[in-house]
CSV table of N, CA, C and O in Angstrom, one decimal:
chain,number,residue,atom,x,y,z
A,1,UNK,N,-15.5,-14.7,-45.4
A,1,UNK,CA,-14.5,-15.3,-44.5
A,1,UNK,C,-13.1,-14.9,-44.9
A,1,UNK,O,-12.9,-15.0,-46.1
A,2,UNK,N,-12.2,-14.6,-44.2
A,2,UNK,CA,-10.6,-14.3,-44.3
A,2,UNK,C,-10.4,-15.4,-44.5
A,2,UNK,O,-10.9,-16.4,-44.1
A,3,UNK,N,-8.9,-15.2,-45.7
A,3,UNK,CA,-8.3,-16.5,-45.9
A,3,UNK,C,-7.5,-16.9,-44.5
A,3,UNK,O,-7.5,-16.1,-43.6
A,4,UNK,N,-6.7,-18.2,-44.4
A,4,UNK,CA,-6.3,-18.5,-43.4
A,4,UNK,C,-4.7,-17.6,-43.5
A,4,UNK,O,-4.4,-16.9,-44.5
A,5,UNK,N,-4.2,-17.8,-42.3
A,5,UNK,CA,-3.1,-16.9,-42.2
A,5,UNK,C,-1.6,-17.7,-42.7
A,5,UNK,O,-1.4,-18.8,-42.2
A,6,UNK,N,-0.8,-17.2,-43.7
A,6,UNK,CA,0.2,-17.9,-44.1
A,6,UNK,C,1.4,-18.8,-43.0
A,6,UNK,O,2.1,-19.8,-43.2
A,7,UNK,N,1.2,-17.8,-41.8
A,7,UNK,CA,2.1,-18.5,-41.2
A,7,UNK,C,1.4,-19.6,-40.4
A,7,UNK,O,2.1,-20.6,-40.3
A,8,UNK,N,0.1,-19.7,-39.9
A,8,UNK,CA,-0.2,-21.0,-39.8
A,8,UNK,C,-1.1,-20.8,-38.3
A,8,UNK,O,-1.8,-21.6,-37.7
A,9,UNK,N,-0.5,-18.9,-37.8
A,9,UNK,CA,-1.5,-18.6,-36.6
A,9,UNK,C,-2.9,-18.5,-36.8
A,9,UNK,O,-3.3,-18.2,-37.9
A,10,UNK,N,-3.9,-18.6,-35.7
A,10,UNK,CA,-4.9,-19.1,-35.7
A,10,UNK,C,-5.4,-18.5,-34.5
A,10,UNK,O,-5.5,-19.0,-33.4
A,11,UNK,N,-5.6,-17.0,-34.8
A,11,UNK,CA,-5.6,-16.2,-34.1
A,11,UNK,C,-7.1,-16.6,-32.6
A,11,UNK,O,-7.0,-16.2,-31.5
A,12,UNK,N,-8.0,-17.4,-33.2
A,12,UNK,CA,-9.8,-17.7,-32.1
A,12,UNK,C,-8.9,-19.1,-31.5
A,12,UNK,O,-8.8,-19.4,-30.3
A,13,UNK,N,-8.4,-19.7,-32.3
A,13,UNK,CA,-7.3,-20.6,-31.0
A,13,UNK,C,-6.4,-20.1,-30.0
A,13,UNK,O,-6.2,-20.6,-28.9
A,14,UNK,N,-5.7,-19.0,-30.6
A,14,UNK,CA,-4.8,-18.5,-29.0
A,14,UNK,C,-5.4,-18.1,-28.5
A,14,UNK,O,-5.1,-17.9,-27.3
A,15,UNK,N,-7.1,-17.4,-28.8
A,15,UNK,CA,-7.8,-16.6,-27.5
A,15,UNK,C,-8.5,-17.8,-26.8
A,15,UNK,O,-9.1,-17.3,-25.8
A,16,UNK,N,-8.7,-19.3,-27.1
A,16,UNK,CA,-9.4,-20.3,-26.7
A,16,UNK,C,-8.3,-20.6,-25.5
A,16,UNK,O,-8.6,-20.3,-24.4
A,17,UNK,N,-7.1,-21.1,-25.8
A,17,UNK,CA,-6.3,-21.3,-25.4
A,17,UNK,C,-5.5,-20.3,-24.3
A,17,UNK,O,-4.8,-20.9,-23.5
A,18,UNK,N,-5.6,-19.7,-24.3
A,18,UNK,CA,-5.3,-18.9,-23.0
A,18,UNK,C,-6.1,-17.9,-22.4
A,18,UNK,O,-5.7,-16.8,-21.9
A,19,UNK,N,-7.2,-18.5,-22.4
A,19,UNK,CA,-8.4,-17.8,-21.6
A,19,UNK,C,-9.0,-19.5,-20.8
A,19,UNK,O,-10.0,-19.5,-20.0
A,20,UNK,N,-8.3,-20.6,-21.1
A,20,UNK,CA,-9.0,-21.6,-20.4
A,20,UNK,C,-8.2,-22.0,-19.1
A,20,UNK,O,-7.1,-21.6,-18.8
A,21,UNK,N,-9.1,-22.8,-18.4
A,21,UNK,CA,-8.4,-22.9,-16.7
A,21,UNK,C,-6.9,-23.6,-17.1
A,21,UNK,O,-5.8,-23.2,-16.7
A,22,UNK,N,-7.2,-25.0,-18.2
A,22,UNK,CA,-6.1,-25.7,-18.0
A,22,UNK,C,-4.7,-24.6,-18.5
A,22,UNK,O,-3.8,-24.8,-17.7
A,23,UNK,N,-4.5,-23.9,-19.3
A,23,UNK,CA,-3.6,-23.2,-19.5
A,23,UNK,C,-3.0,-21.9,-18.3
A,23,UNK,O,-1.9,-21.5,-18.2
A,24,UNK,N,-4.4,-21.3,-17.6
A,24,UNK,CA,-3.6,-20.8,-16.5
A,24,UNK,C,-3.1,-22.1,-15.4
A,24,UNK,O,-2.0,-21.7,-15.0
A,25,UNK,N,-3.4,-22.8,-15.0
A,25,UNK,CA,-3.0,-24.0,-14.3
A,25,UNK,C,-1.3,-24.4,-14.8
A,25,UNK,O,-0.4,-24.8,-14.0
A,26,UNK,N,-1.2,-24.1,-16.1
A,26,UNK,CA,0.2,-24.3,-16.5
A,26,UNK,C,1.2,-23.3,-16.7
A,26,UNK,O,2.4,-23.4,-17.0
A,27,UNK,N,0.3,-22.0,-16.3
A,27,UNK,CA,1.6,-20.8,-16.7
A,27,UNK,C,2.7,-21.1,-16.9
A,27,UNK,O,3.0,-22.0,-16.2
A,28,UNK,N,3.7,-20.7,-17.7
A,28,UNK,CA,4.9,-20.8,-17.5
A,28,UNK,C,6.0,-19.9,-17.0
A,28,UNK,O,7.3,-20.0,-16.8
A,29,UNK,N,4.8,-18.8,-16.9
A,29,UNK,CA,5.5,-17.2,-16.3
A,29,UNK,C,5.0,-17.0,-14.8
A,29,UNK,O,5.2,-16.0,-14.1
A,30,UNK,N,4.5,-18.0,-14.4
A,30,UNK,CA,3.8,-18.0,-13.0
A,30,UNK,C,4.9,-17.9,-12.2
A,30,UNK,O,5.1,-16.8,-11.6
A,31,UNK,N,5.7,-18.9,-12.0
A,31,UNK,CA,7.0,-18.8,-11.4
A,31,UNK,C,7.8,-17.8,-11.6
A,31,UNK,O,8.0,-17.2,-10.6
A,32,UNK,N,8.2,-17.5,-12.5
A,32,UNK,CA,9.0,-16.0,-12.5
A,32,UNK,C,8.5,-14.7,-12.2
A,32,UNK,O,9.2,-13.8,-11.7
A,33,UNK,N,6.9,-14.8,-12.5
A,33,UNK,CA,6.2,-13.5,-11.4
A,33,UNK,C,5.9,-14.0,-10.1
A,33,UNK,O,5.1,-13.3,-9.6
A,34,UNK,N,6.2,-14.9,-9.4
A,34,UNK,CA,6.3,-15.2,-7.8
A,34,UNK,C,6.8,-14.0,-6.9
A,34,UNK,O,6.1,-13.6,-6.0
A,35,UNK,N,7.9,-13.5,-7.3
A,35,UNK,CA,8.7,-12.3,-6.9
A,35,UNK,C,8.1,-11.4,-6.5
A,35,UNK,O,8.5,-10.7,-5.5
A,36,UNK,N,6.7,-11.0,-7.1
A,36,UNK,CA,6.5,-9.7,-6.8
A,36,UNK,C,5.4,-10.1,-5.3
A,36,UNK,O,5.5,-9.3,-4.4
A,37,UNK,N,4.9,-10.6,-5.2
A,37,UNK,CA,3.9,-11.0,-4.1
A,37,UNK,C,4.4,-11.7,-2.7
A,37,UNK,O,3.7,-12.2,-1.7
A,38,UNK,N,6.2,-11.6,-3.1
A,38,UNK,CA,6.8,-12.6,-2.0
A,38,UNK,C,8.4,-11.4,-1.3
A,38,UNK,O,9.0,-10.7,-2.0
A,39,UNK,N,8.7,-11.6,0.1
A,39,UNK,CA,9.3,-11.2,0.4
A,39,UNK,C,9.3,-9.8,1.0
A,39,UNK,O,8.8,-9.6,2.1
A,40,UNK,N,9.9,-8.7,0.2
A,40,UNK,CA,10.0,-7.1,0.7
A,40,UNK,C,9.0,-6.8,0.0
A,40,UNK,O,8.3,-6.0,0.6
A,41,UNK,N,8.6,-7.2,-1.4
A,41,UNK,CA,7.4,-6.9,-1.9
A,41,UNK,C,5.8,-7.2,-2.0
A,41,UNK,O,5.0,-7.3,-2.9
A,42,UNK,N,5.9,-7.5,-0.6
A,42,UNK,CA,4.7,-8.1,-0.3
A,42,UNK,C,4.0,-6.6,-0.1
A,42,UNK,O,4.5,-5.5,0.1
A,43,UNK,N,2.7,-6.9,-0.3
A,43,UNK,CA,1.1,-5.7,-0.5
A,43,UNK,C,2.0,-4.7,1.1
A,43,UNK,O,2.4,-3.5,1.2
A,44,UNK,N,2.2,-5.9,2.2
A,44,UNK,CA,1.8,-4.6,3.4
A,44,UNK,C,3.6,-4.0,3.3
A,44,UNK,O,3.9,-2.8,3.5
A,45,UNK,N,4.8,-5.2,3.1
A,45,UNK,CA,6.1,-4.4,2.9
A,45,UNK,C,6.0,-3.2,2.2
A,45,UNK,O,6.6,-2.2,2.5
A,46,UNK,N,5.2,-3.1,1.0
A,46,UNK,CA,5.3,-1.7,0.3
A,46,UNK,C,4.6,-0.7,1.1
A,46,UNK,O,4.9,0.5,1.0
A,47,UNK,N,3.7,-1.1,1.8
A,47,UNK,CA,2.8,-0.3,2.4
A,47,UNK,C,3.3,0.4,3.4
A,47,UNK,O,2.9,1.4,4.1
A,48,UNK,N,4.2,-0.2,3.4
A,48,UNK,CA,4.9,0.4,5.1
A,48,UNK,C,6.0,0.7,4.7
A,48,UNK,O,6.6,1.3,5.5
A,49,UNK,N,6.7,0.6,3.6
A,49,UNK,CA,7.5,1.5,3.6
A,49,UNK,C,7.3,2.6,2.9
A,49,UNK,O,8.4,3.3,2.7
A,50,UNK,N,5.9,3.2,2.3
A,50,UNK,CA,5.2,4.0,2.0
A,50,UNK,C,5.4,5.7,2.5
A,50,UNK,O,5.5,6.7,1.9
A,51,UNK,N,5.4,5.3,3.9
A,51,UNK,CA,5.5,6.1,4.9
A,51,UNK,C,6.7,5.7,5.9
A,51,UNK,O,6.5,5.0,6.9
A,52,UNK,N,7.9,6.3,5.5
A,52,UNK,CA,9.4,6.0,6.5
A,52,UNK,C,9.1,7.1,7.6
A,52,UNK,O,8.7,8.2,7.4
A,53,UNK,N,9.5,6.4,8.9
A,53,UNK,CA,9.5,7.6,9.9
A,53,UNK,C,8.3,7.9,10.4
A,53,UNK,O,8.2,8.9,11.1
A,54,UNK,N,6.5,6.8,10.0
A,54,UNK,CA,5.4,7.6,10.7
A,54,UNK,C,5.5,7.2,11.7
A,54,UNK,O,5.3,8.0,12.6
A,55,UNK,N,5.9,5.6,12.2
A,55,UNK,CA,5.5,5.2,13.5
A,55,UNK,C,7.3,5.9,14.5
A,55,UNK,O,7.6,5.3,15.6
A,56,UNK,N,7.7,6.5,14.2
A,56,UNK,CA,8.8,7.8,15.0
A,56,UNK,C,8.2,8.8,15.2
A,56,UNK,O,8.4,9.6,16.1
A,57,UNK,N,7.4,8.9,14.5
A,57,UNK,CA,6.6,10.6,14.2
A,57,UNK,C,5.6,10.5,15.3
A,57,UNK,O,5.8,11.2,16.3
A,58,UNK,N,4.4,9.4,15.2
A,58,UNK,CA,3.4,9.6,15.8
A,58,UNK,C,3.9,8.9,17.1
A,58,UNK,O,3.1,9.3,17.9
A,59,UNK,N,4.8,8.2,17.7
A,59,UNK,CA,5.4,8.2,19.1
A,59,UNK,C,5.7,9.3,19.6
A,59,UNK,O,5.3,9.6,20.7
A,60,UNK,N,6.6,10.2,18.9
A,60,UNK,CA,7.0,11.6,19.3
A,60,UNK,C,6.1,12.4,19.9
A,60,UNK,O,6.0,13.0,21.0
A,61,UNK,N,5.2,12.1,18.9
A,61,UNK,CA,3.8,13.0,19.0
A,61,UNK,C,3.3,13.0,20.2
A,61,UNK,O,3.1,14.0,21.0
A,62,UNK,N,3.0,11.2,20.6
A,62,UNK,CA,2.6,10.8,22.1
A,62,UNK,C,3.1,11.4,22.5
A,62,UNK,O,2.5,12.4,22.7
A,63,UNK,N,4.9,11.4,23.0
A,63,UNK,CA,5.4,11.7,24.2
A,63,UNK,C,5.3,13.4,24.1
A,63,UNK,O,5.3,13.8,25.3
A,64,UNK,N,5.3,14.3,23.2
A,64,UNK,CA,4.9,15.8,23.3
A,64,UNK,C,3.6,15.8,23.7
A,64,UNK,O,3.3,16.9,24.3
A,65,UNK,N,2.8,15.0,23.5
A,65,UNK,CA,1.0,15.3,24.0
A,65,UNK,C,0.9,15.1,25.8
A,65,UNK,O,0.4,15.9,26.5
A,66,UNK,N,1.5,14.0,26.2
A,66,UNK,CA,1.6,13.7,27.4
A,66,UNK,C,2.7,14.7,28.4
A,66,UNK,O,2.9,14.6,29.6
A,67,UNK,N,3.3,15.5,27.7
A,67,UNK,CA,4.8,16.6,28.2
A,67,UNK,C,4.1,17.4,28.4
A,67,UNK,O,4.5,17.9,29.4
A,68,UNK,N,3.2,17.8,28.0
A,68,UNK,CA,2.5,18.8,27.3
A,68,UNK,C,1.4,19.1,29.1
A,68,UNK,O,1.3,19.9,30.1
A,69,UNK,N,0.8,17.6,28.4
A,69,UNK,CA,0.1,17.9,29.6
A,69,UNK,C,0.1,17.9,31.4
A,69,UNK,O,-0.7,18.3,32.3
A,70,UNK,N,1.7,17.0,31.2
A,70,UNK,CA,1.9,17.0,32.7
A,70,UNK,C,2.6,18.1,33.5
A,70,UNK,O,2.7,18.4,34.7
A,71,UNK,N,3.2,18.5,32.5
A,71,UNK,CA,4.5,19.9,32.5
A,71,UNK,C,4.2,21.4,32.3
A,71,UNK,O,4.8,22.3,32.8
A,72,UNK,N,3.0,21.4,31.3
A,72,UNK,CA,2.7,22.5,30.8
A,72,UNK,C,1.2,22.9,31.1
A,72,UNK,O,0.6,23.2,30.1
A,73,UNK,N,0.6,22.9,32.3
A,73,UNK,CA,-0.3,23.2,32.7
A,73,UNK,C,-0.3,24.8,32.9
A,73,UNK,O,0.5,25.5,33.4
A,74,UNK,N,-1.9,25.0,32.3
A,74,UNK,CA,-2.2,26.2,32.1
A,74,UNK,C,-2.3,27.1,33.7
A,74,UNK,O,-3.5,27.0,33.8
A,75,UNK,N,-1.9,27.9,34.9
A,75,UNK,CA,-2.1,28.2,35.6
A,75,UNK,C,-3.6,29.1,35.6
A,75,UNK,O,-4.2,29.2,36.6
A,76,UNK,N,-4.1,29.9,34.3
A,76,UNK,CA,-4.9,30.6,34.9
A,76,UNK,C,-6.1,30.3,34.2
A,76,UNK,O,-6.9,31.1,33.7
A,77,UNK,N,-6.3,28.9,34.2
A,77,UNK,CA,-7.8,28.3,33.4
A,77,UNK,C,-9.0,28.4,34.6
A,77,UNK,O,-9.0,27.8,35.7
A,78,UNK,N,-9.8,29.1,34.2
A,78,UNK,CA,-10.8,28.9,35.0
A,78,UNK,C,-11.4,30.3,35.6
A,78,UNK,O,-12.5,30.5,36.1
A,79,UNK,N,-10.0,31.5,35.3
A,79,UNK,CA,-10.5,32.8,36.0
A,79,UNK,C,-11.0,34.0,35.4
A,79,UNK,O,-11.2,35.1,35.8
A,80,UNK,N,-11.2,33.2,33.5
A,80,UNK,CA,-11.7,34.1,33.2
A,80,UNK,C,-11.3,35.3,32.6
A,80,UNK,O,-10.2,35.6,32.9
A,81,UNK,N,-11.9,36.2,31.7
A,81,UNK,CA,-10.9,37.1,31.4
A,81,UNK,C,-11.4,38.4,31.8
A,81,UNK,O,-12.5,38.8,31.4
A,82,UNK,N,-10.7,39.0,32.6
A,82,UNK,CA,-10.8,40.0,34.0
A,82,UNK,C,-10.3,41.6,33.3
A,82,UNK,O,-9.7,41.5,32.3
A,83,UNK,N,-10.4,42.1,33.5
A,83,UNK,CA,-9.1,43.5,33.4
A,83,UNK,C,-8.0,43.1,33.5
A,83,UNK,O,-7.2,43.6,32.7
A,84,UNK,N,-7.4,42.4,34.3
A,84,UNK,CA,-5.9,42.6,35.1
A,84,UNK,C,-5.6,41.5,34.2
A,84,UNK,O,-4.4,41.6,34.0
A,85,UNK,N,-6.4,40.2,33.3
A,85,UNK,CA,-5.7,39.4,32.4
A,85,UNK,C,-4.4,40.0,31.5
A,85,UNK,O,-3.5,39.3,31.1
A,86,UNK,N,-4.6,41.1,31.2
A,86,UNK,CA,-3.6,41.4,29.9
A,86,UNK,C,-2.5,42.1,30.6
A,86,UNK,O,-1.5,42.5,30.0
């Protein structure tokens, strides 16, 4: 058996002691890590600012897909490739 420790810690009591409910129930750092789970840094705020500019991007995208197809219709789909194509 190790002798006891001079200064008087009691190392299988701090792991008793903060591994039990009543001790997380009392955090005292609970409140001060509040911050990170609240506000701009919430899971989906990081999430979305992850990616600046996609939901611009993939609007754009829409309105070139839909340009695309009301404007830029292919004239010679359907006749084939002939001699006289090239």
């Amino acid at each position: 058996m190790a002798p006891p420790n001079p200064t008087g810690f009691d190392m299988k009591e701090f792991v008793r002691a903060s591994t039990s409910t009543q001790w997380r129930s009392k955090d005292p750092w609970k409140r001060n890590e509040a911050w990170r789970s609240t506000g701009p840094f919430t899971r989906w705020n990081r999430f979305k600012g992850a990616f600046p500019g996609f939901g611009i991007a993939v609007g754009a995208f829409a309105v070139y897909l839909v340009a695309e197809q009301v404007f830029f219709k292919d004239e010679h789909h359907g006749d084939g490739h002939g001699k006289d194509h090239h």
